[in-house]
XYZ file of C-alpha atoms in Angstrom:
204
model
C 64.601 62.447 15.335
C 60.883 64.181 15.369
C 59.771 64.967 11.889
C 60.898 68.946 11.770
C 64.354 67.635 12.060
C 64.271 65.130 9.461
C 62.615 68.102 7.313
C 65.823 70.109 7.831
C 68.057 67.554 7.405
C 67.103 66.854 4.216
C 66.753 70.297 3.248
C 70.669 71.045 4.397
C 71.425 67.691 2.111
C 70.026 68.775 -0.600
C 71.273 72.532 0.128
C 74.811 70.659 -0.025
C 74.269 68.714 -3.142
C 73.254 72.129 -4.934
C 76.702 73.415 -3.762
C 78.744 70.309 -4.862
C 77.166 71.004 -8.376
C 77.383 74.296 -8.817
C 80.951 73.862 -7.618
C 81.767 71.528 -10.220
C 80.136 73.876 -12.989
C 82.280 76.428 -12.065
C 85.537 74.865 -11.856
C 85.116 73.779 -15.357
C 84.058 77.347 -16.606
C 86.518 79.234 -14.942
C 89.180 76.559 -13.354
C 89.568 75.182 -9.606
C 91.907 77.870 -8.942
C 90.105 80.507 -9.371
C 86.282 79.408 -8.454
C 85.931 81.517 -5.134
C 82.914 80.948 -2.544
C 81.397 84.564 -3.455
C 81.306 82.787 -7.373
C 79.173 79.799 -5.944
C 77.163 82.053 -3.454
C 76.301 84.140 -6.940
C 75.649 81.215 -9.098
C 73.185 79.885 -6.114
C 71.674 83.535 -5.555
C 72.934 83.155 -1.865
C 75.150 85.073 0.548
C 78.504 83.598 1.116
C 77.130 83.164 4.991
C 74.464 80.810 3.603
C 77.449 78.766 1.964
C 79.130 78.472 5.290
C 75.913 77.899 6.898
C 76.397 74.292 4.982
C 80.140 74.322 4.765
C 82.705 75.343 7.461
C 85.472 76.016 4.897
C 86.300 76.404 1.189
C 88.482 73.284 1.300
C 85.148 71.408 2.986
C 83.439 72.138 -0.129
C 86.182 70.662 -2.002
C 86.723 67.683 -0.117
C 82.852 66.935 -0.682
C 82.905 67.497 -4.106
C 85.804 64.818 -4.574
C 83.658 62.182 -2.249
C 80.890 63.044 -4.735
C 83.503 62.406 -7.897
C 84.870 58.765 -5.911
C 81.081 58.061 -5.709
C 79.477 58.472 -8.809
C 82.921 57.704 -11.016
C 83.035 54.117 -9.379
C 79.761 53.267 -9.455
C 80.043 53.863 -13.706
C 82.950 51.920 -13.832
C 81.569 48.966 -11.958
C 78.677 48.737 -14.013
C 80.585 48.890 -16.542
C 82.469 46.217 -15.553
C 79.605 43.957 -14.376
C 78.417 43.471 -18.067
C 81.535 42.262 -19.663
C 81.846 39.028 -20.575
C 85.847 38.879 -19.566
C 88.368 40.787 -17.823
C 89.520 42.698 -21.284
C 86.170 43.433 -22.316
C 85.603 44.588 -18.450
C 88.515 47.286 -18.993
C 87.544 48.314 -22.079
C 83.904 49.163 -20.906
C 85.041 50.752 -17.991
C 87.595 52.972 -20.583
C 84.778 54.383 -22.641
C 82.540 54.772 -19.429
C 85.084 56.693 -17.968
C 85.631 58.853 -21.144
C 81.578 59.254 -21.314
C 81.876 60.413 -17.641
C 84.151 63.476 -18.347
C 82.494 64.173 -21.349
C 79.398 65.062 -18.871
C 81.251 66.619 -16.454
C 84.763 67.975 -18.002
C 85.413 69.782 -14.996
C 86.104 66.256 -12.861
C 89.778 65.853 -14.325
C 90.683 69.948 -13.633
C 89.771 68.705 -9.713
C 91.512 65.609 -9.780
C 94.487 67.151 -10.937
C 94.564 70.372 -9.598
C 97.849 71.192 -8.445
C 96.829 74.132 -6.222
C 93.786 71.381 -4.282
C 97.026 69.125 -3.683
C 99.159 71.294 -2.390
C 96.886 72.922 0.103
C 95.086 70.314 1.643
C 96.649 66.930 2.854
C 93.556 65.176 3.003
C 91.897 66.206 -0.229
C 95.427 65.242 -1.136
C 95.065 61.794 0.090
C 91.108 61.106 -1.585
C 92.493 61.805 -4.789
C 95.622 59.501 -4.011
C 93.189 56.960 -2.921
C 90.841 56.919 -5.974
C 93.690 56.855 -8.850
C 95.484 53.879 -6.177
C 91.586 52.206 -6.436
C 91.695 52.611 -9.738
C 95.024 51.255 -11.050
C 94.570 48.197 -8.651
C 91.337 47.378 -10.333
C 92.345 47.688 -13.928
C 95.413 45.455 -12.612
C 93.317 42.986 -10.659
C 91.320 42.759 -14.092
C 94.518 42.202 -16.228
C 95.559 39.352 -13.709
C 92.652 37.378 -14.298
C 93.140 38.112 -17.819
C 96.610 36.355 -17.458
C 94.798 33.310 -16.033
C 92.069 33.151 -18.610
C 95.148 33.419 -21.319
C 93.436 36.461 -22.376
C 96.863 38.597 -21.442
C 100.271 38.167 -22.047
C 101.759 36.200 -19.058
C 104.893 38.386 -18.965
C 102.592 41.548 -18.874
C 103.410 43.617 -15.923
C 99.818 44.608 -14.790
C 100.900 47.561 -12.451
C 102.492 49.240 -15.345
C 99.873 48.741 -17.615
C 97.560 50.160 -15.052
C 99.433 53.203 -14.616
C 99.306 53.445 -18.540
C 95.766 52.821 -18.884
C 95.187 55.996 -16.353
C 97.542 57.739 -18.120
C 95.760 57.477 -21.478
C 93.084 58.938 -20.056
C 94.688 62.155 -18.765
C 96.313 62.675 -22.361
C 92.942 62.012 -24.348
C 91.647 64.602 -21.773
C 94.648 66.734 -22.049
C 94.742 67.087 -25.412
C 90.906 67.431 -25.732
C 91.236 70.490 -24.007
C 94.358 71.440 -25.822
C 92.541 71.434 -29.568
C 89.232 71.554 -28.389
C 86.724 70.923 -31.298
C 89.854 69.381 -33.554
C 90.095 66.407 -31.206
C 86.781 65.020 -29.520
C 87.459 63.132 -26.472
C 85.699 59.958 -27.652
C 86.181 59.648 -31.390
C 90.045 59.830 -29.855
C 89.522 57.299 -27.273
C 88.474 55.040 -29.853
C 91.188 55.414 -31.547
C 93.835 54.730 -28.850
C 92.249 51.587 -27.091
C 93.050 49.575 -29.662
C 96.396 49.709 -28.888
C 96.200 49.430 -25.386
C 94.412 46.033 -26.023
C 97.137 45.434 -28.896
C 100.005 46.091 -25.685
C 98.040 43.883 -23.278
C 96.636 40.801 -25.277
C 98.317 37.700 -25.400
C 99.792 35.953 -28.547
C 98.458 33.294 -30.140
């Protein structure tokens, strides 16, 4: 590849990344469903042709933006987990890394959960699928070892507790959004760890 091509390679990369964000800025302003490509192509002081230029479809957009979301939101949780000392203190970093994530970028759980981005796409369908799956299977991988470092209760059932721990998450964000300024996302999420822990942790 001569060195004009490289130049306009990364120029249509970084043309891509600028949509991604500005996508992601818009869903949480106005909502998934109604961010349209005419919003982004405004927000970018574009036409809509030079969005499509970068991105075939609407749906490619989205698609994109969710491989940006699986990116960046596992690479903060495995840092997170790589400073623990054990496998609770591993899922309880990656809990308030998570929460700190959506507090940057509130729009990420509107796109994960968007009904209308499920029902209209199969395969953005299936990235979403795959990162909550990822995500529950490494909160229960975590919780396993816990059971063999007697850290968790031995009769815990770690799938469960998986699907709780990613359901705690969804209801500190739902509710966040609910009563805005009357519930802050993390002074809540401090609250309700504890007894997640409390659930998990094995008697002495």
């Amino acid at each position: 590849m001569n060195e004009e091509a490289v130049k306009r390679r990364l120029r249509s990369d970084e043309r891509q990344s600028e949509i991604i964000r500005v996508s992601i800025e818009l869903a949480a302003e106005k909502g998934v469903d109604r961010v349209t490509t005419q919003d982004m192509a405004d927000a970018m002081n574009l036409t809509q042709g030079a969005i499509f230029r970068h991105f075939a479809t609407k749906d490619d957009i989205w698609i994109a933006v969710i491989e940006w979301v699986r990116e960046r939101l596992m690479k903060v949780l495995d840092k997170a987990a790589a400073d623990a000392f054990n496998p609770l203190q591993a899922i309880e970093l990656m809990f308030f890394a998570h929460i700190a994530f959506i507090s940057k970028h509130p729009a990420i759980p509107r796109l994960l959960f968007s009904e209308l981005l499920h029902k209209k796409n199969s395969k953005l369908r299936q990235l979403i699928e795959g990162i909550i799956s990822g995500y529950e299977a490494k909160v229960a991988g975590l919780l396993e070892q816990g059971k063999v470092q007697s850290l968790v209760s031995a009769d815990l059932d770690s799938q469960s507790a998986a699907v709780l721990y990613i359901g705690m998450i969804q209801g500190l964000v739902m509710q966040s959004s609910i009563f805005g300024g009357k519930r802050a996302l993390q002074r809540e999420a401090e609250k309700l760890f504890p007894i997640f822990l409390h659930g998990v942790r094995a008697r002495s």
